[in-house]
Amino acid sequence: MKIVGLELGERSYPILIQNNLLTKITIHLKGHAPTEQAVIISDQSVSQLYGETVSSALKNAGIQTDLFIVPDGEDSKSWKTMGNLLTRCIQTGLKRDGLIIALGGGVIGDLAGFVAATYLRGVNFVQVPTSLLAQVDSSVGGKVGINHPMGKNLIGNFYQPKLVLIDPMTLTTLDKREMWAGMGEVVKYGLIWDEAFFKQVEDSLHTLIHLKDMEAVADMLAFCCRAKADVVEKDEKEGGLRRILNFGHTVGHALEAATDYHYFKHGEAVVHGMHWAAWVSRQEQFISESEFNQIESLLKQFAIPVLPDNLVAENLISRIKIDKKQTGKGLHVVLLEAIGKTKILKVEDMTPWVKAWLIYMQKK
Ligand SMILES: NC(=O)c1ccc[n+]([C@@H]2O[C@H](COP(=O)([O-])OP(=O)(O)OC[C@H]3O[C@@H](n4cnc5c(N)ncnc54)[C@H](O)[C@@H]3O)[C@@H](O)[C@H]2O)c1
Ligand SMILES: [Zn+2]
Protein backbone atom coordinates (compact mmCIF):
# COMPACT_ATOMS: atom_id res chain seq x y z
CA MET A 1 0.00 0.00 0.00
CA LYS A 2 1.18 3.51 -0.79
CA ILE A 3 0.34 6.22 1.74
CA VAL A 4 0.51 9.93 0.96
CA GLY A 5 -0.10 12.20 3.96
CA LEU A 6 -1.69 15.60 3.58
CA GLU A 7 -0.74 17.72 6.61
CA LEU A 8 -3.19 20.45 7.54
CA GLY A 9 -3.11 20.39 11.35
CA GLU A 10 -6.31 18.89 12.71
CA ARG A 11 -7.66 18.59 9.16
CA SER A 12 -4.80 16.30 8.06
CA TYR A 13 -5.65 13.07 6.27
CA PRO A 14 -4.00 10.19 4.46
CA ILE A 15 -4.45 9.18 0.83
CA LEU A 16 -4.22 5.40 0.56
CA ILE A 17 -3.46 3.72 -2.76
CA GLN A 18 -3.80 -0.03 -3.21
CA ASN A 19 -5.33 -2.50 -5.65
CA ASN A 20 -8.72 -3.84 -4.54
CA LEU A 21 -8.95 -1.32 -1.70
CA LEU A 22 -12.72 -1.02 -2.23
CA THR A 23 -13.30 -4.37 -0.55
CA LYS A 24 -11.22 -3.32 2.48
CA ILE A 25 -12.82 0.06 2.99
CA THR A 26 -14.08 -0.61 6.52
CA ILE A 27 -10.63 -1.45 7.92
CA HIS A 28 -9.46 2.02 6.99
CA LEU A 29 -12.63 3.81 8.06
CA LYS A 30 -12.07 2.55 11.62
CA GLY A 31 -8.91 4.60 12.03
CA HIS A 32 -9.89 7.77 10.18
CA ALA A 33 -13.66 8.10 10.01
CA PRO A 34 -15.30 5.65 12.41
CA THR A 35 -19.07 5.56 12.07
CA GLU A 36 -22.15 3.40 12.48
CA GLN A 37 -24.03 5.02 9.63
CA ALA A 38 -23.00 5.86 6.09
CA VAL A 39 -24.48 7.34 2.95
CA ILE A 40 -22.71 6.47 -0.31
CA ILE A 41 -23.23 8.98 -3.12
CA SER A 42 -22.43 7.68 -6.59
CA ASP A 43 -23.50 8.01 -10.21
CA GLN A 44 -25.32 5.51 -12.40
CA SER A 45 -22.28 3.98 -14.12
CA VAL A 46 -19.98 3.80 -11.12
CA SER A 47 -22.69 2.50 -8.78
CA GLN A 48 -23.48 -0.28 -11.23
CA LEU A 49 -19.84 -1.34 -11.24
CA TYR A 50 -18.81 -0.76 -7.63
CA GLY A 51 -21.86 0.26 -5.56
CA GLU A 52 -22.60 -3.26 -4.36
CA THR A 53 -18.95 -3.99 -3.44
CA VAL A 54 -18.72 -0.92 -1.25
CA SER A 55 -22.16 -1.10 0.32
CA SER A 56 -21.87 -4.78 1.22
CA ALA A 57 -18.43 -4.21 2.74
CA LEU A 58 -19.98 -1.53 4.95
CA LYS A 59 -23.06 -3.57 5.83
CA ASN A 60 -20.94 -6.61 6.68
CA ALA A 61 -19.10 -4.46 9.19
CA GLY A 62 -22.43 -3.56 10.82
CA ILE A 63 -22.62 -0.04 9.37
CA GLN A 64 -26.12 1.11 8.43
CA THR A 65 -25.73 2.02 4.76
CA ASP A 66 -27.71 3.84 2.09
CA LEU A 67 -26.67 4.25 -1.55
CA PHE A 68 -27.88 7.43 -3.31
CA ILE A 69 -27.47 7.38 -7.07
CA VAL A 70 -27.48 10.46 -9.33
CA PRO A 71 -27.29 10.58 -13.14
CA ASP A 72 -23.81 10.54 -14.73
CA GLY A 73 -22.30 13.79 -15.84
CA GLU A 74 -21.68 17.43 -15.06
CA ASP A 75 -25.42 18.30 -14.90
CA SER A 76 -25.60 16.55 -11.54
CA LYS A 77 -23.42 19.28 -10.02
CA SER A 78 -26.59 21.37 -9.63
CA TRP A 79 -28.78 22.97 -6.94
CA LYS A 80 -31.52 20.52 -7.84
CA THR A 81 -29.44 17.38 -7.30
CA MET A 82 -27.81 18.93 -4.22
CA GLY A 83 -31.28 19.67 -2.78
CA ASN A 84 -32.51 16.16 -3.52
CA LEU A 85 -29.49 14.61 -1.83
CA LEU A 86 -29.90 16.82 1.26
CA THR A 87 -33.57 15.82 1.44
CA ARG A 88 -32.64 12.16 1.25
CA CYS A 89 -30.04 12.57 4.00
CA ILE A 90 -32.74 14.10 6.22
CA GLN A 91 -35.29 11.40 5.28
CA THR A 92 -32.86 8.61 6.03
CA GLY A 93 -31.97 10.22 9.36
CA LEU A 94 -28.25 10.62 8.76
CA LYS A 95 -26.88 11.81 12.08
CA ARG A 96 -24.15 14.29 12.96
CA ASP A 97 -21.67 11.46 13.48
CA GLY A 98 -22.66 9.76 10.21
CA LEU A 99 -20.42 9.59 7.17
CA ILE A 100 -20.80 10.54 3.52
CA ILE A 101 -18.76 8.53 1.00
CA ALA A 102 -18.16 9.94 -2.49
CA LEU A 103 -17.83 6.97 -4.86
CA GLY A 104 -17.11 8.13 -8.41
CA GLY A 105 -15.32 10.67 -10.57
CA GLY A 106 -14.78 14.38 -9.97
CA VAL A 107 -18.46 15.20 -10.40
CA ILE A 108 -19.41 12.94 -7.49
CA GLY A 109 -16.46 14.07 -5.35
CA ASP A 110 -17.34 17.75 -5.75
CA LEU A 111 -21.08 17.18 -5.26
CA ALA A 112 -20.97 14.70 -2.37
CA GLY A 113 -18.24 16.77 -0.70
CA PHE A 114 -20.46 19.85 -0.84
CA VAL A 115 -23.42 17.90 0.55
CA ALA A 116 -21.14 16.74 3.39
CA ALA A 117 -19.94 20.31 3.99
CA THR A 118 -23.48 21.68 4.35
CA TYR A 119 -25.59 18.86 5.82
CA LEU A 120 -26.01 19.57 9.56
CA ARG A 121 -23.26 22.20 9.13
CA GLY A 122 -20.82 19.50 8.14
CA VAL A 123 -20.46 15.74 8.54
CA ASN A 124 -17.39 13.61 7.90
CA PHE A 125 -16.71 12.57 4.36
CA VAL A 126 -14.44 10.15 2.56
CA GLN A 127 -13.37 10.33 -1.07
CA VAL A 128 -13.29 7.12 -3.09
CA PRO A 129 -12.27 8.47 -6.52
CA THR A 130 -12.73 6.13 -9.48
CA SER A 131 -11.72 8.19 -12.53
CA LEU A 132 -8.09 9.01 -13.30
CA LEU A 133 -8.83 12.73 -13.07
CA ALA A 134 -10.36 12.28 -9.63
CA GLN A 135 -7.53 10.01 -8.44
CA VAL A 136 -4.78 12.47 -9.36
CA ASP A 137 -6.54 15.76 -8.83
CA SER A 138 -10.08 16.44 -7.67
CA SER A 139 -10.27 14.08 -4.66
CA VAL A 140 -7.28 15.74 -2.99
CA GLY A 141 -7.29 19.27 -1.60
CA GLY A 142 -10.83 19.84 -0.38
CA LYS A 143 -12.38 21.93 -3.14
CA VAL A 144 -16.05 20.96 -3.21
CA GLY A 145 -19.00 22.53 -4.96
CA ILE A 146 -21.57 22.70 -7.71
CA ASN A 147 -22.22 24.69 -10.89
CA HIS A 148 -24.58 27.61 -11.50
CA PRO A 149 -26.31 28.07 -14.87
CA MET A 150 -24.15 31.20 -15.23
CA GLY A 151 -20.85 29.40 -14.74
CA LYS A 152 -19.00 26.31 -13.56
CA ASN A 153 -17.94 25.78 -9.94
CA LEU A 154 -19.38 29.12 -8.82
CA ILE A 155 -20.86 27.73 -5.59
CA GLY A 156 -18.79 25.76 -3.13
CA ASN A 157 -16.39 25.62 -0.27
CA PHE A 158 -13.11 24.23 0.98
CA TYR A 159 -13.96 21.11 2.95
CA GLN A 160 -11.35 18.44 3.48
CA PRO A 161 -12.20 14.71 3.53
CA LYS A 162 -11.13 12.52 6.44
CA LEU A 163 -9.58 9.99 4.11
CA VAL A 164 -9.01 9.37 0.40
CA LEU A 165 -9.11 5.74 -0.77
CA ILE A 166 -7.75 5.07 -4.25
CA ASP A 167 -8.19 1.66 -5.83
CA PRO A 168 -6.20 1.75 -9.11
CA MET A 169 -8.06 -1.37 -10.32
CA THR A 170 -11.17 0.79 -10.85
CA LEU A 171 -9.33 2.34 -13.80
CA THR A 172 -9.71 -0.96 -15.69
CA THR A 173 -13.36 -0.12 -16.38
CA LEU A 174 -12.80 3.53 -17.23
CA ASP A 175 -13.34 4.62 -20.82
CA LYS A 176 -10.02 5.22 -22.69
CA ARG A 177 -11.11 8.73 -23.59
CA GLU A 178 -11.49 9.48 -19.86
CA MET A 179 -8.05 7.94 -19.29
CA TRP A 180 -6.42 10.28 -21.81
CA ALA A 181 -8.23 13.27 -20.33
CA GLY A 182 -6.99 12.36 -16.84
CA MET A 183 -3.49 11.81 -18.20
CA GLY A 184 -3.47 15.49 -19.18
CA GLU A 185 -3.56 16.42 -15.50
CA VAL A 186 -0.84 13.82 -14.80
CA VAL A 187 1.51 15.45 -17.30
CA LYS A 188 0.67 18.80 -15.71
CA TYR A 189 2.40 17.72 -12.48
CA GLY A 190 5.55 16.84 -14.42
CA LEU A 191 5.55 20.21 -16.17
CA ILE A 192 4.92 22.35 -13.08
CA TRP A 193 6.63 20.31 -10.41
CA ASP A 194 9.20 17.71 -11.42
CA GLU A 195 11.20 17.14 -14.57
CA ALA A 196 12.13 13.55 -13.65
CA PHE A 197 8.45 12.67 -13.36
CA PHE A 198 7.78 14.29 -16.74
CA LYS A 199 10.45 12.04 -18.24
CA GLN A 200 8.98 8.94 -16.61
CA VAL A 201 5.58 9.70 -18.11
CA GLU A 202 7.23 10.43 -21.45
CA ASP A 203 8.99 7.03 -21.38
CA SER A 204 5.96 4.99 -20.36
CA LEU A 205 2.94 6.92 -21.61
CA HIS A 206 1.33 4.01 -23.45
CA THR A 207 2.14 1.44 -20.76
CA LEU A 208 0.42 3.72 -18.24
CA ILE A 209 -2.61 4.50 -20.40
CA HIS A 210 -3.20 0.84 -21.17
CA LEU A 211 -2.63 -0.17 -17.52
CA LYS A 212 0.01 -2.70 -18.48
CA ASP A 213 2.00 -2.21 -15.30
CA MET A 214 -0.23 -1.60 -12.26
CA GLU A 215 2.77 -0.99 -10.01
CA ALA A 216 3.87 1.86 -12.28
CA VAL A 217 0.29 3.16 -12.33
CA ALA A 218 0.19 3.19 -8.51
CA ASP A 219 3.54 5.02 -8.43
CA MET A 220 2.20 7.58 -10.88
CA LEU A 221 -0.96 8.13 -8.78
CA ALA A 222 1.11 8.48 -5.60
CA PHE A 223 3.44 11.00 -7.23
CA CYS A 224 0.53 13.17 -8.39
CA CYS A 225 -1.21 13.02 -4.99
CA ARG A 226 2.07 13.90 -3.26
CA ALA A 227 2.60 16.88 -5.59
CA LYS A 228 -0.95 18.13 -5.08
CA ALA A 229 -0.71 17.58 -1.30
CA ASP A 230 2.58 19.54 -1.19
CA VAL A 231 0.94 22.48 -2.94
CA VAL A 232 -2.25 22.36 -0.84
CA GLU A 233 -0.29 22.10 2.43
CA LYS A 234 1.47 25.36 1.58
CA ASP A 235 -1.57 27.18 0.21
CA GLU A 236 -4.88 25.53 1.08
CA LYS A 237 -7.16 28.32 -0.16
CA GLU A 238 -5.37 29.43 -3.33
CA GLY A 239 -3.77 32.64 -2.08
CA GLY A 240 -0.65 32.08 -4.17
CA LEU A 241 1.21 28.84 -4.82
CA ARG A 242 -1.95 26.79 -5.47
CA ARG A 243 -2.35 28.87 -8.64
CA ILE A 244 0.33 26.76 -10.32
CA LEU A 245 -2.23 23.94 -10.44
CA ASN A 246 -4.09 26.12 -12.95
CA PHE A 247 -1.30 25.57 -15.48
CA GLY A 248 -2.97 25.06 -18.86
CA HIS A 249 -6.35 25.99 -17.40
CA THR A 250 -6.72 29.62 -18.57
CA VAL A 251 -6.92 28.62 -22.21
CA GLY A 252 -8.27 25.17 -21.26
CA HIS A 253 -11.35 26.65 -19.57
CA ALA A 254 -11.81 29.11 -22.44
CA LEU A 255 -11.73 26.22 -24.94
CA GLU A 256 -14.34 24.32 -22.93
CA ALA A 257 -16.60 27.37 -22.70
CA ALA A 258 -16.14 28.39 -26.35
CA THR A 259 -17.28 24.92 -27.42
CA ASP A 260 -20.26 24.89 -25.00
CA TYR A 261 -18.71 22.18 -22.81
CA HIS A 262 -19.70 19.47 -25.27
CA TYR A 263 -16.72 19.11 -27.57
CA PHE A 264 -13.82 18.66 -25.13
CA LYS A 265 -13.56 16.82 -21.87
CA HIS A 266 -11.92 19.00 -19.24
CA GLY A 267 -8.57 17.21 -19.31
CA GLU A 268 -8.51 17.33 -23.13
CA ALA A 269 -8.99 21.09 -23.14
CA VAL A 270 -6.21 21.33 -20.53
CA VAL A 271 -3.84 19.43 -22.85
CA HIS A 272 -4.38 22.12 -25.51
CA GLY A 273 -4.14 24.79 -22.81
CA MET A 274 -0.79 23.38 -21.65
CA HIS A 275 0.44 23.40 -25.23
CA TRP A 276 -0.54 27.08 -25.44
CA ALA A 277 1.28 27.88 -22.18
CA ALA A 278 4.40 26.00 -23.32
CA TRP A 279 4.25 27.77 -26.69
CA VAL A 280 3.99 31.20 -25.01
CA SER A 281 6.84 30.26 -22.67
CA ARG A 282 8.91 29.50 -25.76
CA GLN A 283 7.87 32.73 -27.53
CA GLU A 284 8.91 34.73 -24.48
CA GLN A 285 12.15 32.72 -24.34
CA PHE A 286 11.52 31.44 -20.83
CA ILE A 287 12.11 27.91 -22.13
CA SER A 288 14.32 26.69 -24.96
CA GLU A 289 13.28 25.47 -28.38
CA SER A 290 14.29 21.92 -27.45
CA GLU A 291 12.27 21.99 -24.22
CA PHE A 292 9.25 23.19 -26.18
CA ASN A 293 9.72 20.45 -28.78
CA GLN A 294 9.95 17.83 -26.05
CA ILE A 295 6.68 19.03 -24.49
CA GLU A 296 4.94 19.32 -27.85
CA SER A 297 5.91 15.84 -28.95
CA LEU A 298 4.55 14.32 -25.73
CA LEU A 299 1.27 16.25 -25.96
CA LYS A 300 0.91 15.30 -29.64
CA GLN A 301 0.66 11.65 -28.65
CA PHE A 302 -2.56 12.31 -26.74
CA ALA A 303 -5.60 10.75 -28.38
CA ILE A 304 -7.80 13.82 -28.02
CA PRO A 305 -9.98 15.93 -30.34
CA VAL A 306 -8.10 18.58 -32.33
CA LEU A 307 -9.11 22.24 -32.12
CA PRO A 308 -12.40 22.71 -33.99
CA ASP A 309 -12.10 24.48 -37.37
CA ASN A 310 -14.59 27.20 -36.49
CA LEU A 311 -12.72 28.32 -33.39
CA VAL A 312 -12.10 32.08 -33.49
CA ALA A 313 -9.58 33.95 -31.40
CA GLU A 314 -12.12 36.62 -30.34
CA ASN A 315 -14.39 34.00 -28.82
CA LEU A 316 -11.54 32.48 -26.81
CA ILE A 317 -10.35 35.89 -25.69
CA SER A 318 -13.78 36.99 -24.51
CA ARG A 319 -14.06 33.77 -22.49
CA ILE A 320 -10.70 34.48 -20.90
CA LYS A 321 -11.85 38.01 -20.09
CA ILE A 322 -14.86 36.62 -18.22
CA ASP A 323 -12.39 34.70 -16.03
CA LYS A 324 -10.40 37.89 -15.64
CA LYS A 325 -13.40 39.88 -14.40
CA GLN A 326 -13.87 37.32 -11.66
CA THR A 327 -10.41 38.00 -10.25
CA GLY A 328 -10.97 41.74 -10.39
CA LYS A 329 -7.36 42.54 -11.32
CA GLY A 330 -5.03 41.45 -14.11
CA LEU A 331 -5.01 37.77 -14.93
CA HIS A 332 -2.32 35.53 -13.51
CA VAL A 333 -0.99 33.29 -16.24
CA VAL A 334 1.06 30.25 -15.32
CA LEU A 335 3.94 29.72 -17.74
CA LEU A 336 7.10 27.63 -17.63
CA GLU A 337 10.64 28.58 -16.78
CA ALA A 338 11.83 25.01 -17.39
CA ILE A 339 10.23 21.58 -17.51
CA GLY A 340 9.29 21.16 -13.85
CA LYS A 341 9.33 24.85 -12.93
CA THR A 342 6.62 27.51 -13.34
CA LYS A 343 6.76 31.22 -13.88
CA ILE A 344 3.67 33.29 -13.06
CA LEU A 345 3.02 36.49 -14.97
CA LYS A 346 0.28 39.03 -14.35
CA VAL A 347 -1.06 40.12 -17.74
CA GLU A 348 -3.64 42.66 -18.81
CA ASP A 349 -4.23 41.41 -22.34
CA MET A 350 -3.56 37.95 -23.69
CA THR A 351 -4.96 38.68 -27.16
CA PRO A 352 -1.65 38.64 -29.07
CA TRP A 353 -0.60 35.32 -27.52
CA VAL A 354 -3.93 33.67 -28.30
CA LYS A 355 -4.08 34.94 -31.88
CA ALA A 356 -0.49 33.96 -32.67
CA TRP A 357 -0.92 30.50 -31.12
CA LEU A 358 -4.07 29.82 -33.16
CA ILE A 359 -2.19 30.77 -36.32
CA TYR A 360 0.64 28.42 -35.32
CA MET A 361 -1.88 25.61 -34.70
CA GLN A 362 -3.61 26.15 -38.06
CA LYS A 363 -0.31 25.94 -39.91
CA LYS A 364 0.49 22.54 -38.43
N1 LIG B 1 -12.35 19.66 -6.68
C1 LIG B 1 -11.33 19.82 -7.46
O1 LIG B 1 -10.23 20.19 -7.03
C2 LIG B 1 -11.48 19.51 -8.92
C3 LIG B 1 -10.36 19.45 -9.74
C4 LIG B 1 -10.53 19.08 -11.07
C5 LIG B 1 -11.79 18.79 -11.55
N2 LIG B 1 -12.86 18.88 -10.71
C6 LIG B 1 -14.21 18.56 -11.21
O2 LIG B 1 -14.22 17.19 -11.59
C7 LIG B 1 -15.26 16.99 -12.55
C8 LIG B 1 -14.75 16.07 -13.65
O3 LIG B 1 -14.41 14.84 -13.09
P1 LIG B 1 -14.27 13.52 -13.99
O4 LIG B 1 -13.46 13.83 -15.17
O5 LIG B 1 -13.88 12.43 -13.08
O6 LIG B 1 -15.75 13.35 -14.55
P2 LIG B 1 -16.99 12.44 -14.06
O7 LIG B 1 -17.09 12.39 -12.60
O8 LIG B 1 -18.16 12.92 -14.82
O9 LIG B 1 -16.57 11.00 -14.59
C9 LIG B 1 -16.48 10.78 -15.98
C10 LIG B 1 -17.31 9.57 -16.42
O10 LIG B 1 -16.61 8.40 -16.06
C11 LIG B 1 -17.46 7.51 -15.37
N3 LIG B 1 -16.60 6.77 -14.45
C12 LIG B 1 -15.91 7.23 -13.38
N4 LIG B 1 -15.17 6.26 -12.85
C13 LIG B 1 -15.37 5.14 -13.59
C14 LIG B 1 -14.85 3.83 -13.56
N5 LIG B 1 -13.93 3.46 -12.67
N6 LIG B 1 -15.29 2.94 -14.48
C15 LIG B 1 -16.20 3.32 -15.42
N7 LIG B 1 -16.71 4.55 -15.52
C16 LIG B 1 -16.29 5.46 -14.61
C17 LIG B 1 -18.49 8.38 -14.71
O11 LIG B 1 -19.66 7.66 -14.47
C18 LIG B 1 -18.67 9.46 -15.75
O12 LIG B 1 -19.62 9.05 -16.70
C19 LIG B 1 -15.67 18.36 -13.04
O13 LIG B 1 -16.93 18.68 -12.51
C20 LIG B 1 -14.61 19.29 -12.45
O14 LIG B 1 -15.11 20.58 -12.15
C21 LIG B 1 -12.73 19.22 -9.42
ZN1 LIG C 1 -8.10 20.52 -14.32
mmCIF file of N, CA, C and O and ligand atoms in Angstrom, residues 133 137 185 188 245-247 249 253 256 266-267 270, ligand 2:
data_model
loop_
_atom_site.group_PDB
_atom_site.id
_atom_site.type_symbol
_atom_site.label_atom_id
_atom_site.label_comp_id
_atom_site.label_asym_id
_atom_site.label_seq_id
_atom_site.Cartn_x
_atom_site.Cartn_y
_atom_site.Cartn_z
ATOM 1 N N LEU A 133 -8.859 11.320 -13.449
ATOM 2 C CA LEU A 133 -8.827 12.731 -13.069
ATOM 3 C C LEU A 133 -9.084 12.905 -11.572
ATOM 4 O O LEU A 133 -8.412 13.678 -10.889
ATOM 5 N N ASP A 137 -6.306 14.331 -8.968
ATOM 6 C CA ASP A 137 -6.542 15.764 -8.834
ATOM 7 C C ASP A 137 -7.703 16.099 -7.904
ATOM 8 O O ASP A 137 -7.505 16.535 -6.765
ATOM 9 N N GLU A 185 -3.876 15.849 -16.820
ATOM 10 C CA GLU A 185 -3.564 16.416 -15.500
ATOM 11 C C GLU A 185 -2.301 15.762 -14.924
ATOM 12 O O GLU A 185 -1.546 16.393 -14.190
ATOM 13 N N LYS A 188 0.593 17.465 -16.333
ATOM 14 C CA LYS A 188 0.672 18.800 -15.707
ATOM 15 C C LYS A 188 1.623 18.787 -14.512
ATOM 16 O O LYS A 188 2.450 19.693 -14.369
ATOM 17 N N LEU A 245 -1.403 25.072 -10.001
ATOM 18 C CA LEU A 245 -2.231 23.941 -10.442
ATOM 19 C C LEU A 245 -3.138 24.338 -11.596
ATOM 20 O O LEU A 245 -3.726 23.489 -12.255
ATOM 21 N N ASN A 246 -3.268 25.655 -11.823
ATOM 22 C CA ASN A 246 -4.086 26.122 -12.946
ATOM 23 C C ASN A 246 -3.304 26.156 -14.251
ATOM 24 O O ASN A 246 -3.790 26.679 -15.253
ATOM 25 N N PHE A 247 -2.093 25.613 -14.243
ATOM 26 C CA PHE A 247 -1.303 25.574 -15.480
ATOM 27 C C PHE A 247 -2.125 24.915 -16.594
ATOM 28 O O PHE A 247 -2.692 23.839 -16.396
ATOM 29 N N HIS A 249 -4.915 25.869 -17.618
ATOM 30 C CA HIS A 249 -6.355 25.986 -17.401
ATOM 31 C C HIS A 249 -6.966 27.296 -17.897
ATOM 32 O O HIS A 249 -8.168 27.353 -18.119
ATOM 33 N N HIS A 253 -9.969 26.278 -19.911
ATOM 34 C CA HIS A 253 -11.347 26.655 -19.567
ATOM 35 C C HIS A 253 -12.011 27.419 -20.710
ATOM 36 O O HIS A 253 -13.193 27.202 -21.007
ATOM 37 N N GLU A 256 -13.119 25.041 -23.339
ATOM 38 C CA GLU A 256 -14.341 24.319 -22.932
ATOM 39 C C GLU A 256 -15.564 25.204 -23.111
ATOM 40 O O GLU A 256 -16.585 24.774 -23.654
ATOM 41 N N HIS A 266 -12.760 18.012 -19.912
ATOM 42 C CA HIS A 266 -11.921 19.004 -19.239
ATOM 43 C C HIS A 266 -10.418 18.746 -19.462
ATOM 44 O O HIS A 266 -9.677 19.629 -19.888
ATOM 45 N N GLY A 267 -9.992 17.523 -19.203
ATOM 46 C CA GLY A 267 -8.567 17.207 -19.314
ATOM 47 C C GLY A 267 -8.038 17.379 -20.740
ATOM 48 O O GLY A 267 -6.870 17.731 -20.943
ATOM 49 N N VAL A 270 -7.421 20.954 -21.284
ATOM 50 C CA VAL A 270 -6.214 21.325 -20.532
ATOM 51 C C VAL A 270 -4.948 20.931 -21.314
ATOM 52 O O VAL A 270 -3.948 21.649 -21.284
HETATM 53 ZN ZN ZN B 2 -8.099 20.523 -14.318
#
